[in-house]
Amino acid sequence: MKHIFIPGHNGMAGSAVWWALSPRTGATLHGKSSKELDLRDQRAVFEYVKDLKPDAMVIAAAKVGGILANNTYPWQFLYENLIMEANLLQAAHENDVKKVIFLGSSCIYPKLAEQPLTEDSLLTGPLEPTNEWYAIAKIAGVKMVEAQRKQYGRQWVSLMPTNLYGPNDNFDLTSSHVLPAMMRKFHEAMLNGHAPVTLWGDGSPMREFMHVDDLASAVAFALDNDLPETLYNVGTGTDLHIRELAAMIQEITGHQGEIVWDTTKPNGTPRKLMDVSRLKSAGWSATIRLDDGLRSTYAWFLEHQDTFKRVTIHG
């Protein structure tokens, strides 16, 4: 494999994939920022992929955000993700890209699906309303990859990671996911005399969190192997209550103040635990412990806190 195109290489997932694949002998990695290549521009995407003729493509580009962002910008989350993935997948098809890895999210599964979530639960029930716009776009991407395998026999794969965290995460409080938002809140409250920290919901939902470097490892595994299925969950296979996560982050940041749970705000999906047996049986498993990952992420946060800005799209 000589040339690998990674749309979204500046985002959290994309940058981790970039660093994981960079040591690969003989592989040249290619990435463009959203200013250099607007993935919503079909002509620009088609021309770039045609000129590059990559052997593989890892689609890490997405418009991402938490509950607040999804509720506030439903059109953008649906349209922009749909148009970006459609442009990239069609360009890969037209230029006979041998391997495509499409990265999605565990939110594609029904809100009340049986736990742990298996790949077979896709489209068996209603989605979580607070992020259905993003989920529907990602489901479309999964089905496009499946259609390519079915109609053209391509070795394309969709990887659905659980909740990710790690270096290059979005720590903006208006658009970030629960873990980075929580880490920033506790840190700033600690600096502000250990002021109380208010968190959404009651802390009862259960979530699974995986360090982004584990996802990057799974991507490398999928590139190196011809996997028999089109869809694979990528996670740790373990979860915890949000209140437990809050306690862990509070301890790591050194915050000693009160935690206030705002029960007027939504909890979101009650539980999201991935069944990771399909990918494990193929030969891959996550290796980074949550406590170790949180500490290294907080160290990264402290080193880069002066550079944070709102990030809503990785391109």
PDB file of C-alpha atoms in Angstrom:
ATOM      1  CA  MET A   1       0.000   0.000   0.000  1.00  0.00           C
ATOM      2  CA  LYS A   2       1.747   3.164  -1.224  1.00  0.00           C
ATOM      3  CA  HIS A   3      -0.700   6.051  -0.762  1.00  0.00           C
ATOM      4  CA  ILE A   4      -3.311   6.500   1.994  1.00  0.00           C
ATOM      5  CA  PHE A   5      -5.700   9.469   2.019  1.00  0.00           C
ATOM      6  CA  ILE A   6      -7.017  10.444   5.466  1.00  0.00           C
ATOM      7  CA  PRO A   7      -9.848  13.003   5.203  1.00  0.00           C
ATOM      8  CA  GLY A   8     -10.142  14.599   8.630  1.00  0.00           C
ATOM      9  CA  HIS A   9      -6.484  14.100   9.510  1.00  0.00           C
ATOM     10  CA  ASN A  10      -6.444  17.198  11.737  1.00  0.00           C
ATOM     11  CA  GLY A  11      -9.267  15.989  14.007  1.00  0.00           C
ATOM     12  CA  MET A  12      -8.936  13.804  17.075  1.00  0.00           C
ATOM     13  CA  ALA A  13      -9.554  10.478  15.330  1.00  0.00           C
ATOM     14  CA  GLY A  14      -7.817  11.443  12.104  1.00  0.00           C
ATOM     15  CA  SER A  15      -4.666  12.714  13.780  1.00  0.00           C
ATOM     16  CA  ALA A  16      -4.403   9.546  15.881  1.00  0.00           C
ATOM     17  CA  VAL A  17      -4.779   7.440  12.731  1.00  0.00           C
ATOM     18  CA  TRP A  18      -2.134   9.570  11.020  1.00  0.00           C
ATOM     19  CA  TRP A  19       0.399   8.961  13.775  1.00  0.00           C
ATOM     20  CA  ALA A  20      -0.442   5.265  13.941  1.00  0.00           C
ATOM     21  CA  LEU A  21       0.029   4.782  10.194  1.00  0.00           C
ATOM     22  CA  SER A  22       3.020   7.079   9.687  1.00  0.00           C
ATOM     23  CA  PRO A  23       5.607   4.399  10.601  1.00  0.00           C
ATOM     24  CA  ARG A  24       4.208   2.017   7.979  1.00  0.00           C
ATOM     25  CA  THR A  25       6.977   1.113   5.549  1.00  0.00           C
ATOM     26  CA  GLY A  26       6.352   2.430   2.056  1.00  0.00           C
ATOM     27  CA  ALA A  27       3.077   4.205   2.861  1.00  0.00           C
ATOM     28  CA  THR A  28       2.770   7.891   2.054  1.00  0.00           C
ATOM     29  CA  LEU A  29      -0.010   9.625   3.968  1.00  0.00           C
ATOM     30  CA  HIS A  30      -2.075  12.421   2.468  1.00  0.00           C
ATOM     31  CA  GLY A  31      -4.343  14.909   4.220  1.00  0.00           C
ATOM     32  CA  LYS A  32      -5.908  18.271   3.505  1.00  0.00           C
ATOM     33  CA  SER A  33      -7.339  20.803   5.926  1.00  0.00           C
ATOM     34  CA  SER A  34     -10.893  22.043   5.409  1.00  0.00           C
ATOM     35  CA  LYS A  35      -9.463  25.287   4.046  1.00  0.00           C
ATOM     36  CA  GLU A  36      -7.374  23.399   1.493  1.00  0.00           C
ATOM     37  CA  LEU A  37     -10.131  20.976   0.466  1.00  0.00           C
ATOM     38  CA  ASP A  38     -13.807  21.562   1.231  1.00  0.00           C
ATOM     39  CA  LEU A  39     -15.223  18.047   1.482  1.00  0.00           C
ATOM     40  CA  ARG A  40     -18.705  19.436   0.807  1.00  0.00           C
ATOM     41  CA  ASP A  41     -17.524  20.482  -2.685  1.00  0.00           C
ATOM     42  CA  GLN A  42     -18.113  17.460  -4.908  1.00  0.00           C
ATOM     43  CA  ARG A  43     -16.014  18.678  -7.838  1.00  0.00           C
ATOM     44  CA  ALA A  44     -13.049  19.538  -5.629  1.00  0.00           C
ATOM     45  CA  VAL A  45     -13.176  16.157  -3.876  1.00  0.00           C
ATOM     46  CA  PHE A  46     -13.489  14.227  -7.147  1.00  0.00           C
ATOM     47  CA  GLU A  47     -10.572  16.088  -8.728  1.00  0.00           C
ATOM     48  CA  TYR A  48      -8.317  15.606  -5.708  1.00  0.00           C
ATOM     49  CA  VAL A  49      -8.954  11.865  -5.417  1.00  0.00           C
ATOM     50  CA  LYS A  50      -8.598  11.416  -9.187  1.00  0.00           C
ATOM     51  CA  ASP A  51      -5.201  13.124  -9.153  1.00  0.00           C
ATOM     52  CA  LEU A  52      -4.005  11.330  -6.023  1.00  0.00           C
ATOM     53  CA  LYS A  53      -5.255   7.834  -6.905  1.00  0.00           C
ATOM     54  CA  PRO A  54      -4.842   6.512  -3.334  1.00  0.00           C
ATOM     55  CA  ASP A  55      -4.655   2.803  -2.550  1.00  0.00           C
ATOM     56  CA  ALA A  56      -6.647   3.333   0.630  1.00  0.00           C
ATOM     57  CA  MET A  57      -8.850   5.947   2.271  1.00  0.00           C
ATOM     58  CA  VAL A  58      -9.632   6.353   5.977  1.00  0.00           C
ATOM     59  CA  ILE A  59     -12.673   8.626   6.337  1.00  0.00           C
ATOM     60  CA  ALA A  60     -12.288  10.374   9.678  1.00  0.00           C
ATOM     61  CA  ALA A  61     -13.850  13.666   8.593  1.00  0.00           C
ATOM     62  CA  ALA A  62     -17.130  14.592  10.263  1.00  0.00           C
ATOM     63  CA  LYS A  63     -19.079  17.414  11.796  1.00  0.00           C
ATOM     64  CA  VAL A  64     -19.196  16.380  15.435  1.00  0.00           C
ATOM     65  CA  GLY A  65     -20.512  17.659  18.761  1.00  0.00           C
ATOM     66  CA  GLY A  66     -22.405  16.854  21.916  1.00  0.00           C
ATOM     67  CA  ILE A  67     -26.100  17.022  22.856  1.00  0.00           C
ATOM     68  CA  LEU A  68     -26.240  20.827  22.816  1.00  0.00           C
ATOM     69  CA  ALA A  69     -24.647  21.138  19.382  1.00  0.00           C
ATOM     70  CA  ASN A  70     -26.812  18.382  17.895  1.00  0.00           C
ATOM     71  CA  ASN A  71     -29.996  19.977  19.231  1.00  0.00           C
ATOM     72  CA  THR A  72     -29.000  23.445  18.051  1.00  0.00           C
ATOM     73  CA  TYR A  73     -27.767  22.590  14.543  1.00  0.00           C
ATOM     74  CA  PRO A  74     -29.744  19.536  13.327  1.00  0.00           C
ATOM     75  CA  TRP A  75     -29.615  20.575   9.654  1.00  0.00           C
ATOM     76  CA  GLN A  76     -25.841  21.028   9.647  1.00  0.00           C
ATOM     77  CA  PHE A  77     -25.238  17.734  11.403  1.00  0.00           C
ATOM     78  CA  LEU A  78     -27.416  15.856   8.905  1.00  0.00           C
ATOM     79  CA  TYR A  79     -26.567  17.619   5.657  1.00  0.00           C
ATOM     80  CA  GLU A  80     -22.845  18.245   6.082  1.00  0.00           C
ATOM     81  CA  ASN A  81     -22.069  14.709   7.208  1.00  0.00           C
ATOM     82  CA  LEU A  82     -24.173  13.226   4.409  1.00  0.00           C
ATOM     83  CA  ILE A  83     -22.587  15.342   1.684  1.00  0.00           C
ATOM     84  CA  MET A  84     -19.016  14.809   2.891  1.00  0.00           C
ATOM     85  CA  GLU A  85     -19.254  11.031   3.123  1.00  0.00           C
ATOM     86  CA  ALA A  86     -21.159  10.747  -0.166  1.00  0.00           C
ATOM     87  CA  ASN A  87     -18.539  12.812  -1.993  1.00  0.00           C
ATOM     88  CA  LEU A  88     -15.660  10.811  -0.543  1.00  0.00           C
ATOM     89  CA  LEU A  89     -17.209   7.379  -1.092  1.00  0.00           C
ATOM     90  CA  GLN A  90     -18.268   8.143  -4.660  1.00  0.00           C
ATOM     91  CA  ALA A  91     -14.794   9.512  -5.427  1.00  0.00           C
ATOM     92  CA  ALA A  92     -13.288   6.323  -3.977  1.00  0.00           C
ATOM     93  CA  HIS A  93     -15.636   4.229  -6.114  1.00  0.00           C
ATOM     94  CA  GLU A  94     -14.910   6.094  -9.343  1.00  0.00           C
ATOM     95  CA  ASN A  95     -11.164   5.808  -8.776  1.00  0.00           C
ATOM     96  CA  ASP A  96     -11.189   2.151  -7.692  1.00  0.00           C
ATOM     97  CA  VAL A  97      -9.757   2.745  -4.213  1.00  0.00           C
ATOM     98  CA  LYS A  98      -9.031  -0.750  -2.966  1.00  0.00           C
ATOM     99  CA  LYS A  99      -9.580  -0.204   0.763  1.00  0.00           C
ATOM    100  CA  VAL A 100     -11.856   2.294   2.464  1.00  0.00           C
ATOM    101  CA  ILE A 101     -12.290   2.499   6.237  1.00  0.00           C
ATOM    102  CA  PHE A 102     -15.383   4.521   7.175  1.00  0.00           C
ATOM    103  CA  LEU A 103     -15.434   5.741  10.773  1.00  0.00           C
ATOM    104  CA  GLY A 104     -18.791   6.220  12.439  1.00  0.00           C
ATOM    105  CA  SER A 105     -20.174   6.224  15.969  1.00  0.00           C
ATOM    106  CA  SER A 106     -22.029   3.986  18.399  1.00  0.00           C
ATOM    107  CA  CYS A 107     -24.947   6.444  18.216  1.00  0.00           C
ATOM    108  CA  ILE A 108     -26.073   4.683  15.011  1.00  0.00           C
ATOM    109  CA  TYR A 109     -27.745   2.020  17.163  1.00  0.00           C
ATOM    110  CA  PRO A 110     -31.310   2.299  18.551  1.00  0.00           C
ATOM    111  CA  LYS A 111     -31.743   4.133  21.850  1.00  0.00           C
ATOM    112  CA  LEU A 112     -33.247   1.128  23.612  1.00  0.00           C
ATOM    113  CA  ALA A 113     -31.363  -1.645  21.821  1.00  0.00           C
ATOM    114  CA  GLU A 114     -30.418  -4.640  23.924  1.00  0.00           C
ATOM    115  CA  GLN A 115     -27.085  -4.194  25.693  1.00  0.00           C
ATOM    116  CA  PRO A 116     -24.327  -4.695  24.809  1.00  0.00           C
ATOM    117  CA  LEU A 117     -24.911  -3.278  21.336  1.00  0.00           C
ATOM    118  CA  THR A 118     -24.301  -5.737  18.526  1.00  0.00           C
ATOM    119  CA  GLU A 119     -23.817  -4.866  14.877  1.00  0.00           C
ATOM    120  CA  ASP A 120     -27.055  -6.723  14.119  1.00  0.00           C
ATOM    121  CA  SER A 121     -29.113  -4.220  16.148  1.00  0.00           C
ATOM    122  CA  LEU A 122     -28.689  -1.562  13.457  1.00  0.00           C
ATOM    123  CA  LEU A 123     -32.068  -0.236  12.233  1.00  0.00           C
ATOM    124  CA  THR A 124     -34.089  -2.324  14.681  1.00  0.00           C
ATOM    125  CA  GLY A 125     -35.606   0.597  16.607  1.00  0.00           C
ATOM    126  CA  PRO A 126     -35.826   4.390  17.113  1.00  0.00           C
ATOM    127  CA  LEU A 127     -32.652   6.428  17.623  1.00  0.00           C
ATOM    128  CA  GLU A 128     -31.796   8.682  20.553  1.00  0.00           C
ATOM    129  CA  PRO A 129     -33.609  11.950  19.592  1.00  0.00           C
ATOM    130  CA  THR A 130     -30.829  14.252  20.812  1.00  0.00           C
ATOM    131  CA  ASN A 131     -28.351  13.008  18.208  1.00  0.00           C
ATOM    132  CA  GLU A 132     -30.475  11.346  15.539  1.00  0.00           C
ATOM    133  CA  TRP A 133     -29.362  13.842  12.879  1.00  0.00           C
ATOM    134  CA  TYR A 134     -25.730  12.794  13.147  1.00  0.00           C
ATOM    135  CA  ALA A 135     -26.693   9.141  13.568  1.00  0.00           C
ATOM    136  CA  ILE A 136     -28.827   9.063  10.411  1.00  0.00           C
ATOM    137  CA  ALA A 137     -25.968  10.524   8.389  1.00  0.00           C
ATOM    138  CA  LYS A 138     -23.569   7.912   9.730  1.00  0.00           C
ATOM    139  CA  ILE A 139     -26.045   5.091   9.086  1.00  0.00           C
ATOM    140  CA  ALA A 140     -26.211   6.235   5.464  1.00  0.00           C
ATOM    141  CA  GLY A 141     -22.421   5.996   5.271  1.00  0.00           C
ATOM    142  CA  VAL A 142     -22.468   2.478   6.711  1.00  0.00           C
ATOM    143  CA  LYS A 143     -25.047   1.411   4.143  1.00  0.00           C
ATOM    144  CA  MET A 144     -23.055   2.974   1.301  1.00  0.00           C
ATOM    145  CA  VAL A 145     -20.028   0.920   2.335  1.00  0.00           C
ATOM    146  CA  GLU A 146     -22.214  -2.181   2.564  1.00  0.00           C
ATOM    147  CA  ALA A 147     -23.633  -1.483  -0.899  1.00  0.00           C
ATOM    148  CA  GLN A 148     -20.121  -1.288  -2.338  1.00  0.00           C
ATOM    149  CA  ARG A 149     -19.223  -4.667  -0.870  1.00  0.00           C
ATOM    150  CA  LYS A 150     -22.478  -6.207  -2.087  1.00  0.00           C
ATOM    151  CA  GLN A 151     -22.486  -4.766  -5.604  1.00  0.00           C
ATOM    152  CA  TYR A 152     -18.788  -4.446  -6.394  1.00  0.00           C
ATOM    153  CA  GLY A 153     -17.094  -6.852  -3.976  1.00  0.00           C
ATOM    154  CA  ARG A 154     -14.796  -4.207  -2.532  1.00  0.00           C
ATOM    155  CA  GLN A 155     -12.855  -4.674   0.705  1.00  0.00           C
ATOM    156  CA  TRP A 156     -14.442  -1.625   2.342  1.00  0.00           C
ATOM    157  CA  VAL A 157     -15.224  -1.650   6.072  1.00  0.00           C
ATOM    158  CA  SER A 158     -17.144   0.509   8.541  1.00  0.00           C
ATOM    159  CA  LEU A 159     -15.715   0.818  12.046  1.00  0.00           C
ATOM    160  CA  MET A 160     -18.089   2.099  14.726  1.00  0.00           C
ATOM    161  CA  PRO A 161     -16.083   3.353  17.712  1.00  0.00           C
ATOM    162  CA  THR A 162     -17.535   3.895  21.131  1.00  0.00           C
ATOM    163  CA  ASN A 163     -17.127   7.293  22.841  1.00  0.00           C
ATOM    164  CA  LEU A 164     -13.603   8.488  22.082  1.00  0.00           C
ATOM    165  CA  TYR A 165     -11.289  10.727  24.048  1.00  0.00           C
ATOM    166  CA  GLY A 166      -7.643  11.724  23.921  1.00  0.00           C
ATOM    167  CA  PRO A 167      -5.240  14.235  22.347  1.00  0.00           C
ATOM    168  CA  ASN A 168      -6.750  16.757  19.913  1.00  0.00           C
ATOM    169  CA  ASP A 169     -10.225  16.368  21.403  1.00  0.00           C
ATOM    170  CA  ASN A 170     -12.620  19.318  21.261  1.00  0.00           C
ATOM    171  CA  PHE A 171     -12.703  20.971  24.691  1.00  0.00           C
ATOM    172  CA  ASP A 172     -15.091  23.791  23.739  1.00  0.00           C
ATOM    173  CA  LEU A 173     -17.916  23.779  26.279  1.00  0.00           C
ATOM    174  CA  THR A 174     -20.594  24.655  23.691  1.00  0.00           C
ATOM    175  CA  SER A 175     -19.841  21.847  21.238  1.00  0.00           C
ATOM    176  CA  SER A 176     -17.789  19.133  22.947  1.00  0.00           C
ATOM    177  CA  HIS A 177     -18.746  15.670  24.161  1.00  0.00           C
ATOM    178  CA  VAL A 178     -19.227  14.754  27.801  1.00  0.00           C
ATOM    179  CA  LEU A 179     -15.706  13.662  28.748  1.00  0.00           C
ATOM    180  CA  PRO A 180     -13.685  16.644  27.429  1.00  0.00           C
ATOM    181  CA  ALA A 181     -16.366  19.088  28.605  1.00  0.00           C
ATOM    182  CA  MET A 182     -16.261  17.545  32.059  1.00  0.00           C
ATOM    183  CA  MET A 183     -12.468  17.673  32.171  1.00  0.00           C
ATOM    184  CA  ARG A 184     -12.408  21.352  31.263  1.00  0.00           C
ATOM    185  CA  LYS A 185     -15.172  22.216  33.748  1.00  0.00           C
ATOM    186  CA  PHE A 186     -13.408  20.525  36.644  1.00  0.00           C
ATOM    187  CA  HIS A 187     -10.072  22.092  35.706  1.00  0.00           C
ATOM    188  CA  GLU A 188     -11.453  25.632  35.498  1.00  0.00           C
ATOM    189  CA  ALA A 189     -13.492  25.183  38.689  1.00  0.00           C
ATOM    190  CA  MET A 190     -10.331  24.013  40.448  1.00  0.00           C
ATOM    191  CA  LEU A 191      -8.535  27.169  39.331  1.00  0.00           C
ATOM    192  CA  ASN A 192     -11.525  29.213  40.524  1.00  0.00           C
ATOM    193  CA  GLY A 193     -11.168  28.216  44.160  1.00  0.00           C
ATOM    194  CA  HIS A 194     -12.697  24.768  43.732  1.00  0.00           C
ATOM    195  CA  ALA A 195     -16.047  26.241  42.704  1.00  0.00           C
ATOM    196  CA  PRO A 196     -19.035  23.905  42.288  1.00  0.00           C
ATOM    197  CA  VAL A 197     -19.285  22.061  38.965  1.00  0.00           C
ATOM    198  CA  THR A 198     -22.714  21.654  37.369  1.00  0.00           C
ATOM    199  CA  LEU A 199     -23.209  18.629  35.122  1.00  0.00           C
ATOM    200  CA  TRP A 200     -26.191  17.660  32.959  1.00  0.00           C
ATOM    201  CA  GLY A 201     -28.645  14.974  34.030  1.00  0.00           C
ATOM    202  CA  ASP A 202     -28.446  12.831  37.150  1.00  0.00           C
ATOM    203  CA  GLY A 203     -25.245  10.907  36.420  1.00  0.00           C
ATOM    204  CA  SER A 204     -27.028   7.564  36.030  1.00  0.00           C
ATOM    205  CA  PRO A 205     -26.413   6.840  32.312  1.00  0.00           C
ATOM    206  CA  MET A 206     -23.708   4.302  31.584  1.00  0.00           C
ATOM    207  CA  ARG A 207     -21.088   4.978  28.944  1.00  0.00           C
ATOM    208  CA  GLU A 208     -18.078   3.262  27.448  1.00  0.00           C
ATOM    209  CA  PHE A 209     -14.968   5.315  26.676  1.00  0.00           C
ATOM    210  CA  MET A 210     -12.010   4.368  24.513  1.00  0.00           C
ATOM    211  CA  HIS A 211      -8.738   6.196  23.984  1.00  0.00           C
ATOM    212  CA  VAL A 212      -8.402   7.381  20.403  1.00  0.00           C
ATOM    213  CA  ASP A 213      -5.068   5.596  20.031  1.00  0.00           C
ATOM    214  CA  ASP A 214      -6.943   2.313  20.371  1.00  0.00           C
ATOM    215  CA  LEU A 215      -9.185   3.324  17.468  1.00  0.00           C
ATOM    216  CA  ALA A 216      -6.097   4.136  15.413  1.00  0.00           C
ATOM    217  CA  SER A 217      -4.778   0.672  16.184  1.00  0.00           C
ATOM    218  CA  ALA A 218      -8.057  -0.855  14.967  1.00  0.00           C
ATOM    219  CA  VAL A 219      -7.849   1.145  11.730  1.00  0.00           C
ATOM    220  CA  ALA A 220      -4.332  -0.151  11.088  1.00  0.00           C
ATOM    221  CA  PHE A 221      -5.585  -3.679  11.762  1.00  0.00           C
ATOM    222  CA  ALA A 222      -8.454  -3.240   9.271  1.00  0.00           C
ATOM    223  CA  LEU A 223      -6.069  -1.960   6.611  1.00  0.00           C
ATOM    224  CA  ASP A 224      -3.737  -4.910   7.095  1.00  0.00           C
ATOM    225  CA  ASN A 225      -6.445  -7.570   6.987  1.00  0.00           C
ATOM    226  CA  ASP A 226      -9.290  -8.519   4.656  1.00  0.00           C
ATOM    227  CA  LEU A 227     -12.158  -8.601   7.122  1.00  0.00           C
ATOM    228  CA  PRO A 228     -15.173 -10.787   6.248  1.00  0.00           C
ATOM    229  CA  GLU A 229     -17.891  -8.428   7.542  1.00  0.00           C
ATOM    230  CA  THR A 230     -18.773  -4.872   6.518  1.00  0.00           C
ATOM    231  CA  LEU A 231     -19.494  -3.456  10.009  1.00  0.00           C
ATOM    232  CA  TYR A 232     -17.445  -3.759  13.199  1.00  0.00           C
ATOM    233  CA  ASN A 233     -17.873  -2.226  16.633  1.00  0.00           C
ATOM    234  CA  VAL A 234     -14.683  -0.824  18.142  1.00  0.00           C
ATOM    235  CA  GLY A 235     -14.625  -0.438  21.908  1.00  0.00           C
ATOM    236  CA  THR A 236     -13.328  -1.712  25.204  1.00  0.00           C
ATOM    237  CA  GLY A 237     -16.322  -3.850  26.110  1.00  0.00           C
ATOM    238  CA  THR A 238     -16.648  -2.203  29.561  1.00  0.00           C
ATOM    239  CA  ASP A 239     -18.622   0.832  30.766  1.00  0.00           C
ATOM    240  CA  LEU A 240     -19.297   2.946  33.856  1.00  0.00           C
ATOM    241  CA  HIS A 241     -21.848   5.430  35.202  1.00  0.00           C
ATOM    242  CA  ILE A 242     -21.355   9.065  34.259  1.00  0.00           C
ATOM    243  CA  ARG A 243     -21.180   9.897  37.963  1.00  0.00           C
ATOM    244  CA  GLU A 244     -18.242   7.467  38.258  1.00  0.00           C
ATOM    245  CA  LEU A 245     -16.516   9.153  35.338  1.00  0.00           C
ATOM    246  CA  ALA A 246     -17.071  12.520  37.002  1.00  0.00           C
ATOM    247  CA  ALA A 247     -15.444  11.262  40.203  1.00  0.00           C
ATOM    248  CA  MET A 248     -12.427   9.973  38.276  1.00  0.00           C
ATOM    249  CA  ILE A 249     -11.934  13.238  36.395  1.00  0.00           C
ATOM    250  CA  GLN A 250     -12.494  15.282  39.554  1.00  0.00           C
ATOM    251  CA  GLU A 251      -9.707  13.353  41.264  1.00  0.00           C
ATOM    252  CA  ILE A 252      -7.336  13.632  38.298  1.00  0.00           C
ATOM    253  CA  THR A 253      -7.823  17.398  37.990  1.00  0.00           C
ATOM    254  CA  GLY A 254      -7.523  17.950  41.739  1.00  0.00           C
ATOM    255  CA  HIS A 255     -10.920  19.613  42.043  1.00  0.00           C
ATOM    256  CA  GLN A 256     -12.262  19.454  45.616  1.00  0.00           C
ATOM    257  CA  GLY A 257     -15.558  21.305  45.270  1.00  0.00           C
ATOM    258  CA  GLU A 258     -19.168  20.188  44.975  1.00  0.00           C
ATOM    259  CA  ILE A 259     -20.671  18.372  41.982  1.00  0.00           C
ATOM    260  CA  VAL A 260     -24.198  19.614  41.177  1.00  0.00           C
ATOM    261  CA  TRP A 261     -26.357  17.441  38.903  1.00  0.00           C
ATOM    262  CA  ASP A 262     -28.851  19.487  36.877  1.00  0.00           C
ATOM    263  CA  THR A 263     -31.740  17.060  36.502  1.00  0.00           C
ATOM    264  CA  THR A 264     -33.688  19.517  34.331  1.00  0.00           C
ATOM    265  CA  LYS A 265     -31.253  18.638  31.523  1.00  0.00           C
ATOM    266  CA  PRO A 266     -31.504  15.403  29.501  1.00  0.00           C
ATOM    267  CA  ASN A 267     -29.541  12.288  30.342  1.00  0.00           C
ATOM    268  CA  GLY A 268     -29.433  11.010  26.789  1.00  0.00           C
ATOM    269  CA  THR A 269     -29.352   7.281  26.043  1.00  0.00           C
ATOM    270  CA  PRO A 270     -29.556   5.239  29.295  1.00  0.00           C
ATOM    271  CA  ARG A 271     -26.708   2.951  28.327  1.00  0.00           C
ATOM    272  CA  LYS A 272     -24.344   2.449  25.408  1.00  0.00           C
ATOM    273  CA  LEU A 273     -22.028  -0.516  25.703  1.00  0.00           C
ATOM    274  CA  MET A 274     -20.539  -2.063  22.588  1.00  0.00           C
ATOM    275  CA  ASP A 275     -20.381  -5.769  21.907  1.00  0.00           C
ATOM    276  CA  VAL A 276     -16.851  -5.998  20.532  1.00  0.00           C
ATOM    277  CA  SER A 277     -16.745  -9.760  20.029  1.00  0.00           C
ATOM    278  CA  ARG A 278     -16.864  -9.553  16.226  1.00  0.00           C
ATOM    279  CA  LEU A 279     -13.624  -7.575  15.913  1.00  0.00           C
ATOM    280  CA  LYS A 280     -12.039  -9.439  18.822  1.00  0.00           C
ATOM    281  CA  SER A 281     -12.661 -12.731  17.057  1.00  0.00           C
ATOM    282  CA  ALA A 282     -10.957 -11.282  13.988  1.00  0.00           C
ATOM    283  CA  GLY A 283      -7.855 -10.607  16.094  1.00  0.00           C
ATOM    284  CA  TRP A 284      -8.032  -7.064  17.556  1.00  0.00           C
ATOM    285  CA  SER A 285      -8.706  -5.760  21.102  1.00  0.00           C
ATOM    286  CA  ALA A 286      -8.325  -2.413  22.894  1.00  0.00           C
ATOM    287  CA  THR A 287      -5.392  -2.148  25.325  1.00  0.00           C
ATOM    288  CA  ILE A 288      -5.468   1.315  27.012  1.00  0.00           C
ATOM    289  CA  ARG A 289      -6.976   1.445  30.539  1.00  0.00           C
ATOM    290  CA  LEU A 290      -9.421   4.282  31.222  1.00  0.00           C
ATOM    291  CA  ASP A 291      -7.526   5.680  34.216  1.00  0.00           C
ATOM    292  CA  ASP A 292      -4.256   5.717  32.273  1.00  0.00           C
ATOM    293  CA  GLY A 293      -5.930   7.299  29.275  1.00  0.00           C
ATOM    294  CA  LEU A 294      -7.608  10.005  31.369  1.00  0.00           C
ATOM    295  CA  ARG A 295      -4.345  10.980  33.030  1.00  0.00           C
ATOM    296  CA  SER A 296      -2.471  11.229  29.741  1.00  0.00           C
ATOM    297  CA  THR A 297      -5.342  13.206  28.206  1.00  0.00           C
ATOM    298  CA  TYR A 298      -5.368  15.656  31.106  1.00  0.00           C
ATOM    299  CA  ALA A 299      -1.610  16.095  30.715  1.00  0.00           C
ATOM    300  CA  TRP A 300      -2.197  16.896  27.032  1.00  0.00           C
ATOM    301  CA  PHE A 301      -5.005  19.293  28.006  1.00  0.00           C
ATOM    302  CA  LEU A 302      -2.730  21.201  30.373  1.00  0.00           C
ATOM    303  CA  GLU A 303      -0.050  21.475  27.716  1.00  0.00           C
ATOM    304  CA  HIS A 304      -2.431  22.809  25.055  1.00  0.00           C
ATOM    305  CA  GLN A 305      -5.145  24.673  26.997  1.00  0.00           C
ATOM    306  CA  ASP A 306      -4.092  28.071  25.692  1.00  0.00           C
ATOM    307  CA  THR A 307      -4.760  26.992  22.092  1.00  0.00           C
ATOM    308  CA  PHE A 308      -8.324  25.696  22.440  1.00  0.00           C
ATOM    309  CA  LYS A 309     -10.981  27.102  20.199  1.00  0.00           C
ATOM    310  CA  ARG A 310     -14.365  25.931  19.048  1.00  0.00           C
ATOM    311  CA  VAL A 311     -14.101  23.076  16.570  1.00  0.00           C
ATOM    312  CA  THR A 312     -17.230  21.923  14.704  1.00  0.00           C
ATOM    313  CA  ILE A 313     -15.828  20.257  11.608  1.00  0.00           C
ATOM    314  CA  HIS A 314     -12.713  18.287  10.769  1.00  0.00           C
ATOM    315  CA  GLY A 315     -11.791  18.309   7.125  1.00  0.00           C
TER     316      GLY A 315
END
